[in-house]
PDB file of C-alpha atoms in Angstrom:
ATOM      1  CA  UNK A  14     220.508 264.254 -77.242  1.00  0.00           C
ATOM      2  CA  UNK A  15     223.397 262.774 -78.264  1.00  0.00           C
ATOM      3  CA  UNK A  16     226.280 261.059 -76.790  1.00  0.00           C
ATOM      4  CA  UNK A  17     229.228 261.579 -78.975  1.00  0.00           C
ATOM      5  CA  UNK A  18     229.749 264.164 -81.639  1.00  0.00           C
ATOM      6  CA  UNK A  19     233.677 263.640 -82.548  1.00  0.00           C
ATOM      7  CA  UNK A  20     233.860 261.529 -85.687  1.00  0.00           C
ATOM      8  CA  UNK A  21     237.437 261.615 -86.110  1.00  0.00           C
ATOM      9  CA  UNK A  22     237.212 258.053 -84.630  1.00  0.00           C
ATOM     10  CA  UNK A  23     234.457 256.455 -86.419  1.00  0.00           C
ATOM     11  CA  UNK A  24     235.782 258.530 -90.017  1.00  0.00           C
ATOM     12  CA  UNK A  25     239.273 256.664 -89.020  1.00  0.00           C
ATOM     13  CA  UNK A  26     237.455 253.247 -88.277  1.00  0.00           C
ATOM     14  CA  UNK A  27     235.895 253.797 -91.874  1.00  0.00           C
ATOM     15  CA  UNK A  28     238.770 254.524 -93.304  1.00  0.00           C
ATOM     16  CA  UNK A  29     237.174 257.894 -94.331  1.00  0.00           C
ATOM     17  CA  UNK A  30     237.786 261.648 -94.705  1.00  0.00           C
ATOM     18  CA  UNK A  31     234.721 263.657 -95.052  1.00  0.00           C
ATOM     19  CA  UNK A  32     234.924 267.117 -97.113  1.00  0.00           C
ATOM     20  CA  UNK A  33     231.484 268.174 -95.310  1.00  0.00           C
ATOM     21  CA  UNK A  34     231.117 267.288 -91.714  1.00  0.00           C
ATOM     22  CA  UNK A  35     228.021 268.801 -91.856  1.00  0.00           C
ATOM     23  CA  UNK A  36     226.451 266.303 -94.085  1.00  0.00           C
ATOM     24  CA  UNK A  37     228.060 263.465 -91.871  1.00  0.00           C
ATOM     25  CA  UNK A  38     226.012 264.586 -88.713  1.00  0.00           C
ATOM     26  CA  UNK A  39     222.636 265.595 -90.404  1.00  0.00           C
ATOM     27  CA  UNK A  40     223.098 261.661 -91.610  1.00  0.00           C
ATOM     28  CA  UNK A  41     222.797 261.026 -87.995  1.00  0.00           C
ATOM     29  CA  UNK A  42     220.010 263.145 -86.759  1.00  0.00           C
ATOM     30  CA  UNK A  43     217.031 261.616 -86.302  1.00  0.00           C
ATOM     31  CA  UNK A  44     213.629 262.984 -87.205  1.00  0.00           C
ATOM     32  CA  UNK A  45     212.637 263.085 -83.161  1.00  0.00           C
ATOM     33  CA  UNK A  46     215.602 265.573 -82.428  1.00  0.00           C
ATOM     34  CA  UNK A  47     214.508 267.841 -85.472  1.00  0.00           C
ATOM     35  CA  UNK A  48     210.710 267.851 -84.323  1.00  0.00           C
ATOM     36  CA  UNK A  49     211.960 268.022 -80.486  1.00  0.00           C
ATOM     37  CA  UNK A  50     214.145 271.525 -81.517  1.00  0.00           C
ATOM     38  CA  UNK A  51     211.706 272.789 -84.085  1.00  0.00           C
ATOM     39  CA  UNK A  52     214.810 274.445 -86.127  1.00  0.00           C
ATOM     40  CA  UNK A  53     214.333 274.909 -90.013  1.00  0.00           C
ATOM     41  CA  UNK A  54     218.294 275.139 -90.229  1.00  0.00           C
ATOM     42  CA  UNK A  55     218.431 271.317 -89.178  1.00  0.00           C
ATOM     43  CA  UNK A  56     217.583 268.684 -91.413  1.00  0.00           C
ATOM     44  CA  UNK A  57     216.852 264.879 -90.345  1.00  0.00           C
ATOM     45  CA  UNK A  58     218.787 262.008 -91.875  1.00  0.00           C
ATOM     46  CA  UNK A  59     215.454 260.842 -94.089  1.00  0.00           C
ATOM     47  CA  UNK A  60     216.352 262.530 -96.939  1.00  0.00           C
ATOM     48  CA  UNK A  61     219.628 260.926 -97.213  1.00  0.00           C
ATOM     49  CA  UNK A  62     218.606 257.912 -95.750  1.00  0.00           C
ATOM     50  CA  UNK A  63     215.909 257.774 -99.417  1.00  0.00           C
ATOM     51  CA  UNK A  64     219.265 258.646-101.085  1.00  0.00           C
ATOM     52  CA  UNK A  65     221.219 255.675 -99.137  1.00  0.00           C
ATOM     53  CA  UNK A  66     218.707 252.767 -99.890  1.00  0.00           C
ATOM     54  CA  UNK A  67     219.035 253.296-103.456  1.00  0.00           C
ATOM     55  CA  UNK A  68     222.745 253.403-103.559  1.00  0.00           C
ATOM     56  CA  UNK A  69     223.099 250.369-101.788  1.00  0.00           C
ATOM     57  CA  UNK A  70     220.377 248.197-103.705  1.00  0.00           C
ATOM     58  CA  UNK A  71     223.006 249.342-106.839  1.00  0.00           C
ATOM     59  CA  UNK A  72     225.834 248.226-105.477  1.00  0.00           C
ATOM     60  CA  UNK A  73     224.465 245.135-104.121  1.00  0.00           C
ATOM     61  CA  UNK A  74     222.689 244.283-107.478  1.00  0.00           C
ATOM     62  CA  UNK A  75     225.944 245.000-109.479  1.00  0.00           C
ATOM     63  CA  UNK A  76     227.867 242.754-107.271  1.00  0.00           C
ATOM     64  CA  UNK A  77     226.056 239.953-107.177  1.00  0.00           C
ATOM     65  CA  UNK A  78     224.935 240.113-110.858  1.00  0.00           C
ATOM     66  CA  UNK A  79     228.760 239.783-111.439  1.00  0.00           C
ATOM     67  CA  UNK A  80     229.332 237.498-108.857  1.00  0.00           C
ATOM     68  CA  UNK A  81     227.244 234.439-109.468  1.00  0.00           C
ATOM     69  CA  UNK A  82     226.188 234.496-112.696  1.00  0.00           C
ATOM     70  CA  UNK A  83     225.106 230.818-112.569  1.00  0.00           C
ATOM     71  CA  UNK A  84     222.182 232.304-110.143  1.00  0.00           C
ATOM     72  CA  UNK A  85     218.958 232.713-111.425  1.00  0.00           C
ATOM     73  CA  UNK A  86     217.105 235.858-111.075  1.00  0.00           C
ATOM     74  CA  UNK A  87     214.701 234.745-108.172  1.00  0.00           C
ATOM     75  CA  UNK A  88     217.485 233.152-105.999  1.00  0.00           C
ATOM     76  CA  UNK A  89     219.570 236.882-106.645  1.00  0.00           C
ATOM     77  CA  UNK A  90     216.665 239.073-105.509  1.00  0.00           C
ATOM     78  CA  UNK A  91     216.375 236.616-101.995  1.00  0.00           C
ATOM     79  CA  UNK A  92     220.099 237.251-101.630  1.00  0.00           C
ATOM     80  CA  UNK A  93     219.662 240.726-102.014  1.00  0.00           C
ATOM     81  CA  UNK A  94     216.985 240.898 -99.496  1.00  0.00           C
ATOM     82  CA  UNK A  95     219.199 239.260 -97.080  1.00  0.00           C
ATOM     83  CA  UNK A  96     221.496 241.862 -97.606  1.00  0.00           C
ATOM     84  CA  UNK A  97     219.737 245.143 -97.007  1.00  0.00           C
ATOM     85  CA  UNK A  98     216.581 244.458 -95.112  1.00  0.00           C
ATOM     86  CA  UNK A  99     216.728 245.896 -91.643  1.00  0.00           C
ATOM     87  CA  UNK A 100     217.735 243.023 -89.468  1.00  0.00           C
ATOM     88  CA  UNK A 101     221.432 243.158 -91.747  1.00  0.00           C
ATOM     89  CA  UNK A 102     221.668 246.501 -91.484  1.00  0.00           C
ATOM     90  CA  UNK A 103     221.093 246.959 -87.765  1.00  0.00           C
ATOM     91  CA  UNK A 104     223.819 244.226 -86.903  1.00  0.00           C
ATOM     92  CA  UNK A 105     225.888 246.333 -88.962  1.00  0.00           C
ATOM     93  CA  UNK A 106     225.091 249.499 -87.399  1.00  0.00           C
ATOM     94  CA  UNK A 107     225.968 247.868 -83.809  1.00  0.00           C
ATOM     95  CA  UNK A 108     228.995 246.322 -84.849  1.00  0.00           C
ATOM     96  CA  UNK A 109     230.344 249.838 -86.321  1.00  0.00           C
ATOM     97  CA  UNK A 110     228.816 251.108 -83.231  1.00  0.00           C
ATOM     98  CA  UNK A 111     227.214 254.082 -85.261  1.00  0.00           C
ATOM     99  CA  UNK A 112     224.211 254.336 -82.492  1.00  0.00           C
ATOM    100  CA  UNK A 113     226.498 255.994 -80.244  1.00  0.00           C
ATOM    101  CA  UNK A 114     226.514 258.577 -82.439  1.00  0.00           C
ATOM    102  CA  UNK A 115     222.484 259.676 -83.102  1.00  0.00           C
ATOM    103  CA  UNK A 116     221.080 262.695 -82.444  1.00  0.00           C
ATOM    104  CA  UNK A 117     217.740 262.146 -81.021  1.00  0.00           C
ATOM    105  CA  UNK A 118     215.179 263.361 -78.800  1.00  0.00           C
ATOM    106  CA  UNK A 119     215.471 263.356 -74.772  1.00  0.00           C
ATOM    107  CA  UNK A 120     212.151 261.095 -75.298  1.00  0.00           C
ATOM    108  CA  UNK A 121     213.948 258.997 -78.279  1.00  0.00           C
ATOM    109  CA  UNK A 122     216.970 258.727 -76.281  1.00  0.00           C
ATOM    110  CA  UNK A 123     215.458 258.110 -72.814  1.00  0.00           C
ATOM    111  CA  UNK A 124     213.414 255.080 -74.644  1.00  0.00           C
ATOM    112  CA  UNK A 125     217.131 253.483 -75.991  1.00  0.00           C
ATOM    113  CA  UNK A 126     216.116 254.693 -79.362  1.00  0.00           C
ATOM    114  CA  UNK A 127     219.931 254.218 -80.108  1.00  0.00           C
ATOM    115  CA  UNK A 128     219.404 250.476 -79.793  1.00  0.00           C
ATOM    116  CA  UNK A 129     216.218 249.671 -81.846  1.00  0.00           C
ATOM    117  CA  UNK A 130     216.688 248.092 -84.497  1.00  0.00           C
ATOM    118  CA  UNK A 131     214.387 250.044 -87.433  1.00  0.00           C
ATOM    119  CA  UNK A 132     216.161 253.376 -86.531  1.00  0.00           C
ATOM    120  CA  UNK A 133     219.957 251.663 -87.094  1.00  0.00           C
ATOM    121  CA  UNK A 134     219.293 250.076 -89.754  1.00  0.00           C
ATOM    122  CA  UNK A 135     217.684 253.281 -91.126  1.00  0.00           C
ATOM    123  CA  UNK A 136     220.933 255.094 -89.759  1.00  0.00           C
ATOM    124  CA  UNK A 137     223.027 252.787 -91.709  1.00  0.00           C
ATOM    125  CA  UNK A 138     221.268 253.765 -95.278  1.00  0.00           C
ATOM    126  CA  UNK A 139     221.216 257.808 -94.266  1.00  0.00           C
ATOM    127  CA  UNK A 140     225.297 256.767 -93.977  1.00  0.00           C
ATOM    128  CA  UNK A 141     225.419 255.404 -97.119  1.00  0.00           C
ATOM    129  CA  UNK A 142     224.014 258.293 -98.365  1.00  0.00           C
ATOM    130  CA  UNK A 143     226.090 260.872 -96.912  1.00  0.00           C
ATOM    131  CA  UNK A 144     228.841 258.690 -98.178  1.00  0.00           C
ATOM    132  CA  UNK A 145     227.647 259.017-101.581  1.00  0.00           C
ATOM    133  CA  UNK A 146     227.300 262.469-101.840  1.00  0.00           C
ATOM    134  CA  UNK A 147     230.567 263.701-100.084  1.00  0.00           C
ATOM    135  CA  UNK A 148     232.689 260.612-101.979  1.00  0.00           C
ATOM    136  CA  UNK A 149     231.171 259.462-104.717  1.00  0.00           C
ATOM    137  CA  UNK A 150     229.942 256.343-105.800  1.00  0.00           C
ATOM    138  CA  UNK A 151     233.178 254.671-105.629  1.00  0.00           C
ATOM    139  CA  UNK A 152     233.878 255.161-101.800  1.00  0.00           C
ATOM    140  CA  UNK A 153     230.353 254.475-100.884  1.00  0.00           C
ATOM    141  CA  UNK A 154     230.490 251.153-102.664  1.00  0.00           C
ATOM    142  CA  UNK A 155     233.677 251.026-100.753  1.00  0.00           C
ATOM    143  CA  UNK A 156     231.752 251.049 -97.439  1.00  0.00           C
ATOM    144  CA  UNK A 157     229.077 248.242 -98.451  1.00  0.00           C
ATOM    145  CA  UNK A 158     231.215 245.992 -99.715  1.00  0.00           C
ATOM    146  CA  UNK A 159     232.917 246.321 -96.489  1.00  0.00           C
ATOM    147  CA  UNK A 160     230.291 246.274 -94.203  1.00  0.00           C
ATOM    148  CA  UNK A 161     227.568 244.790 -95.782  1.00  0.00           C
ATOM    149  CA  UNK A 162     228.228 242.432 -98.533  1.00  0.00           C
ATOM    150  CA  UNK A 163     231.093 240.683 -96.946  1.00  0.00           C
ATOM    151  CA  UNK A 164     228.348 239.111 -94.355  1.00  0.00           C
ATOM    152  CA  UNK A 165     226.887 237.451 -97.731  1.00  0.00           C
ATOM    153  CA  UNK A 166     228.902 234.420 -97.404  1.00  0.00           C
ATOM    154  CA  UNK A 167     227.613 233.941 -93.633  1.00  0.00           C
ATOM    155  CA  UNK A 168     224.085 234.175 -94.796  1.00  0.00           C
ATOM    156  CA  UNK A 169     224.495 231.582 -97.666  1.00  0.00           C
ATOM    157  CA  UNK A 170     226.162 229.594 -94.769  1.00  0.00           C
ATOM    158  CA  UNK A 171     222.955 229.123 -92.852  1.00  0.00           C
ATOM    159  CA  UNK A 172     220.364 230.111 -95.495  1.00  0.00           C
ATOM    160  CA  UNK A 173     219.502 233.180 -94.343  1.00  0.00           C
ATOM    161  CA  UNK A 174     218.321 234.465 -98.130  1.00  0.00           C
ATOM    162  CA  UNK A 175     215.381 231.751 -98.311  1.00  0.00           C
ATOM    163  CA  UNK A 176     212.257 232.158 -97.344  1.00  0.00           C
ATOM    164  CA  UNK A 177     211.387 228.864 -96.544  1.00  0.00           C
ATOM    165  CA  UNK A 178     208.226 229.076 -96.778  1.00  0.00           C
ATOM    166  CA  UNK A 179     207.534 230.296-100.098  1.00  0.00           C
ATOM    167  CA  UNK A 180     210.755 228.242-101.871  1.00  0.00           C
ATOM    168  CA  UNK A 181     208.711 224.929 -99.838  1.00  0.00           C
ATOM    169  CA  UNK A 182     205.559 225.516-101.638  1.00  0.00           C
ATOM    170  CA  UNK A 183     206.920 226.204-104.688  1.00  0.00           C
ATOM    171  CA  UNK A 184     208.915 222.480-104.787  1.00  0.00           C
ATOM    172  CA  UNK A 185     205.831 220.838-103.087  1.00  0.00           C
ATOM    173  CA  UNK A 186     203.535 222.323-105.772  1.00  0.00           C
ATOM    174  CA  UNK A 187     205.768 221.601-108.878  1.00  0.00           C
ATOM    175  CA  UNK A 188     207.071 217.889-107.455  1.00  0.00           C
ATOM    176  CA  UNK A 189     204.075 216.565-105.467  1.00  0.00           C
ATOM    177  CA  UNK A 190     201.038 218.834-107.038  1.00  0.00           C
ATOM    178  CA  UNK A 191     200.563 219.622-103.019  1.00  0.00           C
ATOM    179  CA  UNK A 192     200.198 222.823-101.087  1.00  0.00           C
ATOM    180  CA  UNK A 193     201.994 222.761 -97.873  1.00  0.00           C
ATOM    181  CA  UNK A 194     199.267 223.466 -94.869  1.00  0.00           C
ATOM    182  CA  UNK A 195     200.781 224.970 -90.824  1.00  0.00           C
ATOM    183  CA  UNK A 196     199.013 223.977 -88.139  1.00  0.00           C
ATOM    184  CA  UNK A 197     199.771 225.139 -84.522  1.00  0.00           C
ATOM    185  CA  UNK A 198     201.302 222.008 -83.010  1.00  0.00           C
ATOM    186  CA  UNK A 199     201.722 223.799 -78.991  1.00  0.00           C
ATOM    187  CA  UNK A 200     202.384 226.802 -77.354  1.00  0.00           C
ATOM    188  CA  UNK A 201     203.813 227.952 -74.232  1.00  0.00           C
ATOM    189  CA  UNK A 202     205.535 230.259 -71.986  1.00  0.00           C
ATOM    190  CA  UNK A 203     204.132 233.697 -70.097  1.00  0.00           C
ATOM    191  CA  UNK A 204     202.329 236.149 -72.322  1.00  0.00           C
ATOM    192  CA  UNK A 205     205.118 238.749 -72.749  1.00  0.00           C
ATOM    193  CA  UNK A 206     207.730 235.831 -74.161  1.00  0.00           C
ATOM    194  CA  UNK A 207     205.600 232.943 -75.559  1.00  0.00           C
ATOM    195  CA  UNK A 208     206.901 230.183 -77.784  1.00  0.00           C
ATOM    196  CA  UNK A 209     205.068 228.157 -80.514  1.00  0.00           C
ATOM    197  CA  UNK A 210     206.046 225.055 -82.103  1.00  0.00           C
ATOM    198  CA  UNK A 211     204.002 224.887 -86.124  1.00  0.00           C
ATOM    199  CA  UNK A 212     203.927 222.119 -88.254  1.00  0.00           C
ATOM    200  CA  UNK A 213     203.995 221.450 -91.899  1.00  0.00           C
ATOM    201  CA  UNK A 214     202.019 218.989 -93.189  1.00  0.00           C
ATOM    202  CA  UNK A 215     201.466 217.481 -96.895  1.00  0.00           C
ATOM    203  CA  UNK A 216     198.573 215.750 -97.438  1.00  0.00           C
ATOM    204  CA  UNK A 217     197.925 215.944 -94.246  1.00  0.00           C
ATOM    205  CA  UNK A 218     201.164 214.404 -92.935  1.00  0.00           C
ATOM    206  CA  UNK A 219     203.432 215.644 -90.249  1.00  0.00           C
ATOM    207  CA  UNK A 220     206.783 216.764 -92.189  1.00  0.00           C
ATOM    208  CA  UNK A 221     208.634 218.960 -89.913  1.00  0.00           C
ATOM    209  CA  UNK A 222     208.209 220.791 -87.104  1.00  0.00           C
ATOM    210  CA  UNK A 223     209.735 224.688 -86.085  1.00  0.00           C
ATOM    211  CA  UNK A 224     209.506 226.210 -82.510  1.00  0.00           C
ATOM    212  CA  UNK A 225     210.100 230.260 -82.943  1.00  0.00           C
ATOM    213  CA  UNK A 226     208.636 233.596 -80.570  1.00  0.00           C
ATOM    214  CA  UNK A 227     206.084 234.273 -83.551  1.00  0.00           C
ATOM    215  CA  UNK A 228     203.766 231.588 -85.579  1.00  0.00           C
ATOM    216  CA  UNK A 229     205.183 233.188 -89.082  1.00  0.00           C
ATOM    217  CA  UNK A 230     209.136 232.578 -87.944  1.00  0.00           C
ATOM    218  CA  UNK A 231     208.308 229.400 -86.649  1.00  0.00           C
ATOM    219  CA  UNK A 232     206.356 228.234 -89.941  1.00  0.00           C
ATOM    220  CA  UNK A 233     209.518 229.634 -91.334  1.00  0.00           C
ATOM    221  CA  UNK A 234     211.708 227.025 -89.644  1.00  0.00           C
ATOM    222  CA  UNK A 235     209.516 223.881 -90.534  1.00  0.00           C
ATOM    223  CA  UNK A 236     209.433 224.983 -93.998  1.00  0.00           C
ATOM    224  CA  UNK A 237     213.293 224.896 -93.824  1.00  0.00           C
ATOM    225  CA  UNK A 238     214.192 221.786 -91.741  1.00  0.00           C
ATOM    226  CA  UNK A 239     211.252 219.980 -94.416  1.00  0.00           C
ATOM    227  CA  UNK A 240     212.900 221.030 -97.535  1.00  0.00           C
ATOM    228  CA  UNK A 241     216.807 219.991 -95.911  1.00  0.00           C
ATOM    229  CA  UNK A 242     214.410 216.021 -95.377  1.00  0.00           C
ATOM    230  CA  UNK A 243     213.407 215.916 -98.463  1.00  0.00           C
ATOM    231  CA  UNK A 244     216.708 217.162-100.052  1.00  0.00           C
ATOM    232  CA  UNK A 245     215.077 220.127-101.786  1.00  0.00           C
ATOM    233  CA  UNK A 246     217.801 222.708-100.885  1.00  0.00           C
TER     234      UNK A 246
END
């Protein structure tokens, strides 16, 4: 199913003209609708979607390669991964409103597979990709530096490129010869939406604490809010 299938609107929103319309919509057909219609003649956006990660890894390396070249190597690749990974890419894809635009399956569509996450940020890549292949590299870097890179200076903003977690050990290790340690300090809240507060202890001291949905994102939090007390970030 799909719910709109005139892209004059989103090609003038991109400030695009596509040569091959065809290529724009198989970038938005989802695997479900091609299994669903069983049609060899229809293709699903995977293909280009393969295409579409690689193109914008590229542009995103080149950029920030040139851009902060006092960065080291390690700090560039947990940018990058900021960047791309599917939880970027999805807020992009809503804020373009590209899920309006999927073909899916009545089962796909009936389940609000235009909102999930892992299928627009998959959307945005098979995008990317048609991009690349009807504009060239120049217009498709174009798009992601548009889109996608220009939400790099929010991320820095609140250090969304760290993993806390790892960049905490890896101070606590080289300053303190310690190894951080989580411990589940409470939980609570039904089943379906639980909360849990984890700690991060050295030594066996209390250093921060995180409160998240998950025990990894919360660990995540402590790690961060210990390296801002110590002044390790």
């Amino acid at each position: 199913m799909q719910a709109n299938s005139d892209y004059s609107s989103l090609l003038k929103k991109l400030s695009l003209k596509f040569n091959d319309l065809q290529l724009l919509q198989e970038a938005f057909t989802h695997k479900s609708f091609v299994n669903e219609v069983a049609d060899p003649a229809i293709k699903s956006n995977e293909r280009l979607e393969f295409l579409g990660d690689a193109v914008l890894e590229l542009v995103v390396t080149k950029h920030l390669f040139q851009d902060y070249p006092e960065r080291e190597e390690g700090e560039l690749t947990a940018m990058r991964s900021a960047l791309v990974r599917g939880k970027n890419l999805s807020k992009v894809a809503r804020k373009l409103e590209l899920g309006q635009y999927l073909i899916l399956s009545k089962g796909e569509y009936n389940s609000k597979g235009q909102n999930k996450g892992y299928i627009l940020a998959n959307l945005v890549e098979a995008v990317i990709g048609a991009i690349y292949l009807d504009q060239g590299m120049s217009k498709a870097s174009e798009f992601i530096l548009k889109n996608i890179y220009s939400d790099l200076s929010e991320i820095l903003k609140i250090k969304g490129h760290i993993d806390s977690k790892t960049r905490f050990q890896e101070v606590s290790q080289e300053k303190l010869g310690v190894t951080p340690d989580y411990k589940l300090i409470k939980e609570f809240g039904p089943d379906h939406s639980k909360e849990f507060t984890m700690g991060v202890f050295l030594n066996g001291d209390l250093i921060e604490e995180g409160t998240d949905s998950s025990k990894q994102k919360a660990e995540q939090k402590a790690a961060l809010r210990a390296l801002e007390k110590k002044g390790w970030i």
